[in-house]
Short mmCIF file of C-alpha atoms in Angstrom, two decimals:
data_model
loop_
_atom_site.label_atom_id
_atom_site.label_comp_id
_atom_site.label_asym_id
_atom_site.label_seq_id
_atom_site.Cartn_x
_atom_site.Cartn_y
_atom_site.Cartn_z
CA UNK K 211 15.46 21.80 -11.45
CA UNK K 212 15.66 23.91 -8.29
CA UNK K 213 18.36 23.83 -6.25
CA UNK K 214 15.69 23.16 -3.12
CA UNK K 215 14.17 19.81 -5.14
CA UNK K 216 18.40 18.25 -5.01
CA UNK K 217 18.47 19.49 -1.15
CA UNK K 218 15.49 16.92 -0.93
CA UNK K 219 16.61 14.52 -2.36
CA UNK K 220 19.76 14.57 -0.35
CA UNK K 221 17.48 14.33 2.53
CA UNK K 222 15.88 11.04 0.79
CA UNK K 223 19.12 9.94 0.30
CA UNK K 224 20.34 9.96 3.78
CA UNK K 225 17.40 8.73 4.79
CA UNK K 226 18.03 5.88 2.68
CA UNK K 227 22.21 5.64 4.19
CA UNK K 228 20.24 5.30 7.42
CA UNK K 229 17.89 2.68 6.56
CA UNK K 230 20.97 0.46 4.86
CA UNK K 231 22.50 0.87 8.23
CA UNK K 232 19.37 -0.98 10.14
CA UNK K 233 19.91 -3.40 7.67
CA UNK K 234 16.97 -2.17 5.71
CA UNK K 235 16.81 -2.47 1.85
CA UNK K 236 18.40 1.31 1.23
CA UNK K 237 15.29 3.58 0.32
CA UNK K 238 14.38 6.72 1.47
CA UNK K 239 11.93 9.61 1.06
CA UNK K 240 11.00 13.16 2.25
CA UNK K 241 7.24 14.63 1.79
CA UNK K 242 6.87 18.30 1.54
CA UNK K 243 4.73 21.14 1.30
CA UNK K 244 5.20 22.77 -1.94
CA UNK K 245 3.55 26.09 -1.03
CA UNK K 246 5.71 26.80 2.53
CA UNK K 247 8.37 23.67 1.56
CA UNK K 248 7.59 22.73 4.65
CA UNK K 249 9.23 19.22 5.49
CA UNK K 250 6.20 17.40 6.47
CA UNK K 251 8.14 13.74 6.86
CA UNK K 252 11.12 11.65 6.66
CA UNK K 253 11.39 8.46 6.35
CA UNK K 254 13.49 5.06 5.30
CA UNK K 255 12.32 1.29 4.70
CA UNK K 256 11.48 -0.26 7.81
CA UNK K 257 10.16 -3.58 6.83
CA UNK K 258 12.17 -5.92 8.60
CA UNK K 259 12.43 -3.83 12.05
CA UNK K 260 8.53 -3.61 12.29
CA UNK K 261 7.75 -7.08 10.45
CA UNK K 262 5.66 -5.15 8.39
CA UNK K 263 5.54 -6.00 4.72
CA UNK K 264 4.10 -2.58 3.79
CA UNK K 265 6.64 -0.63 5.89
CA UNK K 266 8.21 1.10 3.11
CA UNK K 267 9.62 4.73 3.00
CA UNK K 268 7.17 5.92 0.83
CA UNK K 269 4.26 4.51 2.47
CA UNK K 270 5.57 5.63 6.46
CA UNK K 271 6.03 9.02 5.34
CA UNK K 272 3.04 9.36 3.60
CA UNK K 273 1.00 8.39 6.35
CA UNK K 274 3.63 10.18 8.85
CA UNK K 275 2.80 13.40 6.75
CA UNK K 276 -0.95 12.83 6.78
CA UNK K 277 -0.73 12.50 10.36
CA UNK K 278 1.15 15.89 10.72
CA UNK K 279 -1.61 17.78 8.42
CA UNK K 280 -4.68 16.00 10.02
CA UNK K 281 -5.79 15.53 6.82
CA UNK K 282 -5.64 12.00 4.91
CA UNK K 283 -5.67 14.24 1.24
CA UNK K 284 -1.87 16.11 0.85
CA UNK K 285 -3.30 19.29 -1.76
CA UNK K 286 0.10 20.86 -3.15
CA UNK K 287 2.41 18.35 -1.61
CA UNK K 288 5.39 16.75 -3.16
CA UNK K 289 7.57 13.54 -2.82
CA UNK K 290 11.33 12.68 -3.42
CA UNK K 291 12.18 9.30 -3.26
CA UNK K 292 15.67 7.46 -3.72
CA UNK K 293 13.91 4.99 -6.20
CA UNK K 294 11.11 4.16 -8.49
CA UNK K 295 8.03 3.30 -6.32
CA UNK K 296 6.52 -0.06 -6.62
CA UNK K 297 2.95 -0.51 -7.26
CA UNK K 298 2.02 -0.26 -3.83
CA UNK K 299 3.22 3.13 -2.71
CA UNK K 300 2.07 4.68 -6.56
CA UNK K 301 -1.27 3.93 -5.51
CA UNK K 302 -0.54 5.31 -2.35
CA UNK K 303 0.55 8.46 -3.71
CA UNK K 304 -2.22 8.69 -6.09
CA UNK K 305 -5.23 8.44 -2.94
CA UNK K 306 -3.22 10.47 -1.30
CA UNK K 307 -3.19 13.16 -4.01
CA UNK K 308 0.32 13.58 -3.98
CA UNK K 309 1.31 16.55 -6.80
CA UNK K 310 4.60 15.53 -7.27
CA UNK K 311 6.67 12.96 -7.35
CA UNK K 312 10.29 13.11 -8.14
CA UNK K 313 12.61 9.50 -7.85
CA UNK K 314 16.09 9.06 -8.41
CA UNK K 315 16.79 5.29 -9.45
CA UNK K 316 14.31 3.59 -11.79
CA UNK K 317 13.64 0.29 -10.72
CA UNK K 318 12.63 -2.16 -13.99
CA UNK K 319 12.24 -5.04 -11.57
CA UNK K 320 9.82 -3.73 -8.45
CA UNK K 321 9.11 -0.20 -9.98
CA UNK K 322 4.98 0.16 -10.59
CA UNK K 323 5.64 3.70 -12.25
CA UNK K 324 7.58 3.37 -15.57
CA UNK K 325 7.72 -0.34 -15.23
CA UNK K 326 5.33 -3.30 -14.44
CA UNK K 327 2.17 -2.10 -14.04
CA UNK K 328 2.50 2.24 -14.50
CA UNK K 329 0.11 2.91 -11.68
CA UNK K 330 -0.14 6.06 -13.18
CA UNK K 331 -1.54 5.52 -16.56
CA UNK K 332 -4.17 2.89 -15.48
CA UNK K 333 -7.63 4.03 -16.35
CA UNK K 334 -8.54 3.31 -13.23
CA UNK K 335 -6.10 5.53 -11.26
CA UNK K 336 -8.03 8.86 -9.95
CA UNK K 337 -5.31 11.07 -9.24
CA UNK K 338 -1.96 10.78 -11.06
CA UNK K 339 0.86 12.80 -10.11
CA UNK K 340 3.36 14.92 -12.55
CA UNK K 341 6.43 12.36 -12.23
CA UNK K 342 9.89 13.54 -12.39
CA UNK K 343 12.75 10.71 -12.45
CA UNK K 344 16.47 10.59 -13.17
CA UNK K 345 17.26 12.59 -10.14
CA UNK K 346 20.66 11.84 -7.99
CA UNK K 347 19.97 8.16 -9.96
CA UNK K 348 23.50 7.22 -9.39
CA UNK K 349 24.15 7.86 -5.75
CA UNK K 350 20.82 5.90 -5.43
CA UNK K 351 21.54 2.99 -7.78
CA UNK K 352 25.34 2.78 -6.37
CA UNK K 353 23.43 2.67 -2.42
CA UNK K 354 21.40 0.04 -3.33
CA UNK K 355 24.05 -1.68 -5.75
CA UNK K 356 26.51 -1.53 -2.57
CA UNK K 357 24.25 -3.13 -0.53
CA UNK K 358 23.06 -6.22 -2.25
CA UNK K 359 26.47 -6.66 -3.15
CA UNK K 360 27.71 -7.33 0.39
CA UNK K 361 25.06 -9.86 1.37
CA UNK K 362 25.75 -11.81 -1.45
CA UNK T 79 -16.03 -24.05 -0.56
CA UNK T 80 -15.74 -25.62 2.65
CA UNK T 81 -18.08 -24.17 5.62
CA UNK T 82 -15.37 -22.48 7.79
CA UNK T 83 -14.88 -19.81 4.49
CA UNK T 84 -18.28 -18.91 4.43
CA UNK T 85 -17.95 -17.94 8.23
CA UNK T 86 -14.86 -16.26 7.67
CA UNK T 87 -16.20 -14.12 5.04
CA UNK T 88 -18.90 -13.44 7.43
CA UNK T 89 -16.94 -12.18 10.19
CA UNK T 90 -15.02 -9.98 7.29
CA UNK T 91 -19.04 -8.29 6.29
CA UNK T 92 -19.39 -7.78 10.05
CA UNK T 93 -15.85 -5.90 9.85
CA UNK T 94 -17.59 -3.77 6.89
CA UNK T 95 -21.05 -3.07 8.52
CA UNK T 96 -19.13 -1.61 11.61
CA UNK T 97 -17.00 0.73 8.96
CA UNK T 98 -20.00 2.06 7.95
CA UNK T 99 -21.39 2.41 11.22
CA UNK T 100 -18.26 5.24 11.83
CA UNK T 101 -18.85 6.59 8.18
CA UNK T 102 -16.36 4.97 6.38
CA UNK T 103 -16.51 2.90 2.75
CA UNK T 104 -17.82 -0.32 3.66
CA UNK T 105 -14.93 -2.59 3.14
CA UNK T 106 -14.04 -5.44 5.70
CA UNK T 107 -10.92 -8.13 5.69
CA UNK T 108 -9.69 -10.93 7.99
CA UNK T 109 -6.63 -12.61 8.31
CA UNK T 110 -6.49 -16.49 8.68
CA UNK T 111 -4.11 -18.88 9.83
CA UNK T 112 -4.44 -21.43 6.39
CA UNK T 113 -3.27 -24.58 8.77
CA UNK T 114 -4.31 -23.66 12.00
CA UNK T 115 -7.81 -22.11 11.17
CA UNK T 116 -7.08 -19.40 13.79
CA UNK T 117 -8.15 -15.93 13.14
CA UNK T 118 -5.04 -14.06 12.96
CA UNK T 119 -6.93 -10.39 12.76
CA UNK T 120 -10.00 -8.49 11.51
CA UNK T 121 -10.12 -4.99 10.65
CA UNK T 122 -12.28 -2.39 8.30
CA UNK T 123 -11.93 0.53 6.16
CA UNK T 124 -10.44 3.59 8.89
CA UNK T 125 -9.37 5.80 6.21
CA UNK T 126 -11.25 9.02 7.72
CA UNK T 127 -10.88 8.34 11.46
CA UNK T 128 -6.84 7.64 11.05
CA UNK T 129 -6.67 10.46 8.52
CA UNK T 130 -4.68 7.95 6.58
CA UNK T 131 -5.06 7.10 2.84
CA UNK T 132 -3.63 3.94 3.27
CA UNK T 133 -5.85 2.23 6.05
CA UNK T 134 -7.74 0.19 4.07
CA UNK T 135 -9.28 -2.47 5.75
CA UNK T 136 -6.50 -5.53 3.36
CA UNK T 137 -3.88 -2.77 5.16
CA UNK T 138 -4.37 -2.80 8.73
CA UNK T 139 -5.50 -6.36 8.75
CA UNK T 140 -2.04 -7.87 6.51
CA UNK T 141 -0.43 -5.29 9.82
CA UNK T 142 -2.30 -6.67 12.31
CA UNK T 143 -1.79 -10.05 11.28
CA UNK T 144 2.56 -9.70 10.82
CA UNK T 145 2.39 -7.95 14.16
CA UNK T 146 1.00 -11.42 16.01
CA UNK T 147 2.94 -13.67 13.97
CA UNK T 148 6.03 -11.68 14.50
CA UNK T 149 7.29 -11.94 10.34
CA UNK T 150 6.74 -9.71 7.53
CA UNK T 151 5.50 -12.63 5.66
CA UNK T 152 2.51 -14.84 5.75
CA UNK T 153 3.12 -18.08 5.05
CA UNK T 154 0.07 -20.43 4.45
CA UNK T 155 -1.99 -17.50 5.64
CA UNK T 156 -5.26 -16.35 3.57
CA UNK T 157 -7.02 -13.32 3.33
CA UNK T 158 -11.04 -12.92 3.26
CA UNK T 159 -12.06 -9.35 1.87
CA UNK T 160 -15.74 -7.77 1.05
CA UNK T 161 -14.26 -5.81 -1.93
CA UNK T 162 -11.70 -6.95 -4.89
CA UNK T 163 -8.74 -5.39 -3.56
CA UNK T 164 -7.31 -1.87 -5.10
CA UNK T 165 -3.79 -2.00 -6.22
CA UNK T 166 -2.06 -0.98 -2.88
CA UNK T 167 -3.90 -3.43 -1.08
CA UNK T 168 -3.35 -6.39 -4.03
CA UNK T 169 0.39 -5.29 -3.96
CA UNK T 170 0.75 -5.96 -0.02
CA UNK T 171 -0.62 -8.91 -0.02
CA UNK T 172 2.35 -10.26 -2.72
CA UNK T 173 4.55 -8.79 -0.21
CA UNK T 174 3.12 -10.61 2.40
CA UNK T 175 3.23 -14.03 0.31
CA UNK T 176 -0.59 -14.28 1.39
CA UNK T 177 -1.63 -17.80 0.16
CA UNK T 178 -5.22 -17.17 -0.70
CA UNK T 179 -7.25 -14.22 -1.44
CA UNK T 180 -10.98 -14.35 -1.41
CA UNK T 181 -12.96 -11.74 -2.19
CA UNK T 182 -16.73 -10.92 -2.35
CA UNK T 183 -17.64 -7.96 -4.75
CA UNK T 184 -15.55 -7.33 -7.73
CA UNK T 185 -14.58 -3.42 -8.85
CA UNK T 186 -14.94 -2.18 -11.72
CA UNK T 187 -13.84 1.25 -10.41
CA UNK T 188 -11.07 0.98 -8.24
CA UNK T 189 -10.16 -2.73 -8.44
CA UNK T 190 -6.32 -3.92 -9.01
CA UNK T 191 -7.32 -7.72 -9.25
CA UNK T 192 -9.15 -8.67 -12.14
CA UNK T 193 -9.33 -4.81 -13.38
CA UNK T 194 -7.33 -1.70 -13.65
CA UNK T 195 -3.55 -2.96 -13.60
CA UNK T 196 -4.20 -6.83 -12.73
CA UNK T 197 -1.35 -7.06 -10.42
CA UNK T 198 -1.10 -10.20 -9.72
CA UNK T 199 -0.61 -10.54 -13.27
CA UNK T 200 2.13 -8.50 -13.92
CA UNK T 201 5.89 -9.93 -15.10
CA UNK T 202 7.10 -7.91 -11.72
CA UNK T 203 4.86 -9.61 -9.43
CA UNK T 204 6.79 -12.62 -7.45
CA UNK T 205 4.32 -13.90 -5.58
CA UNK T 206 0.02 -13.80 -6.40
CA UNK T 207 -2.39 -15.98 -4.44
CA UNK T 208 -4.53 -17.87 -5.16
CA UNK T 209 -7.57 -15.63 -5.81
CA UNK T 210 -11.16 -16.97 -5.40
CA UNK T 211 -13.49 -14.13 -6.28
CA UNK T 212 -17.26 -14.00 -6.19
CA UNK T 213 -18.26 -14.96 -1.77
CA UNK T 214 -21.23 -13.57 -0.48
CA UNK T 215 -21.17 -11.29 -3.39
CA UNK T 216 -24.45 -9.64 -3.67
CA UNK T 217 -24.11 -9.36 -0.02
CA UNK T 218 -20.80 -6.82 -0.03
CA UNK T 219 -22.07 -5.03 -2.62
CA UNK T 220 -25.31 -4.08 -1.35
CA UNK T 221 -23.53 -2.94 1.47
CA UNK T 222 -21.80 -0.62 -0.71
CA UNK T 223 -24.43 0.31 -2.84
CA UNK T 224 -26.70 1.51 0.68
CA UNK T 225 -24.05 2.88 1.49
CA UNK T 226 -22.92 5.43 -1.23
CA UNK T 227 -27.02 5.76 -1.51
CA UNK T 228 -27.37 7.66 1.56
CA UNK T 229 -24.65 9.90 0.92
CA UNK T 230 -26.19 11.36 -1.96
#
């Protein structure tokens, strides 16, 4: 992988540090242009702090990245996020026309990509982006690990 | 199905008729207190004037409704759509523990209830409403059918 795909995911990572800090289930994610890699957004979960159930990272940066393009289609635009996107923000990413999507931490009991219902390989999903997982997965499985642990 | 659904599923074709007055996909939803009967918000389709894949009418209305109550989650709170809702949509409204979902024109297409990846079905899905398909039925999707009709 290129070195510039781990330098994003370092940004979803933080991202994700920041959100656990807000007391935010620790998820993060960075949209960018993969023609200029031009960060387009940034963003962690921020369900609780906006009562909003759909407030997660995925889902604000998509639509903070749509909102920077003035488009609501992102052509040749890619995704890292810290973990395995739930059904939800898959379908997201696919009306959105995301081209890539790389995760870190698969996530067998939320995930909607490799798990429950693989968004993805539906017959009714339009637009299904290449998928890369596996990346940084243990820095984002120890985050999230870390903090469920302490609010048990 | 008692009188007061019927209107509600009115007010949610209103919300659909007014999309496609501003050239959006004809889709309307509204939010309802379960106990209280009070509206808790109404909202249509405003993918293209938001730029925003992820405004669809279930969307902005599950927002607008966990804005007013002041919680990310809906308790005894049902949800009156046009269209069976896509996968995104179906997805927030487990999120929002939505009690009741009815719907008036199923989709074949782009459904996530009773097509494509049945979410509410899924082993990963921890809370499905109640889902009462079917309401004004031929009514939402003639709406869609004009619709799509003029555009070609």
């Amino acid at each position: 992988m290129a070195r510039a795909s781990l330098n994003y995911m370092e940004m979803a990572l933080e991202q994700a540090r920041l959100a656990a800090d807000r007391g935010e289930v620790p998820v993060g994610a960075v949209v960018v242009d993969g023609q200029s890699n031009e960060i387009l957004a940034a963003a962690g979960n921020r369900v609780l702090e906006l009562k909003d159930p759909t407030a997660h990272a995925e889902m604000l940066a998509i639509r903070q990245a749509t909102r920077k393009t003035g488009s609501e289609r992102l052509v040749d635009v890619d995704i890292y996020v810290t973990l395995e996107p739930c059904p939800m923000c898959a379908t997201a990413m696919s009306f959105a026309r995301i081209r890539r999507l790389y995760y870190g931490a698969s996530d067998a009991k939320g995930g909607g990509v490799e798990h429950g219902p693989r968004i993805f390989s539906q017959e009714t999903c339009h637009h299904a982006p290449e998928v890369i997982g596996g990346i940084n997965e243990t820095v984002a499985a120890s985050l999230l690990r870390d903090f469920f642990s302490e609010r048990r």
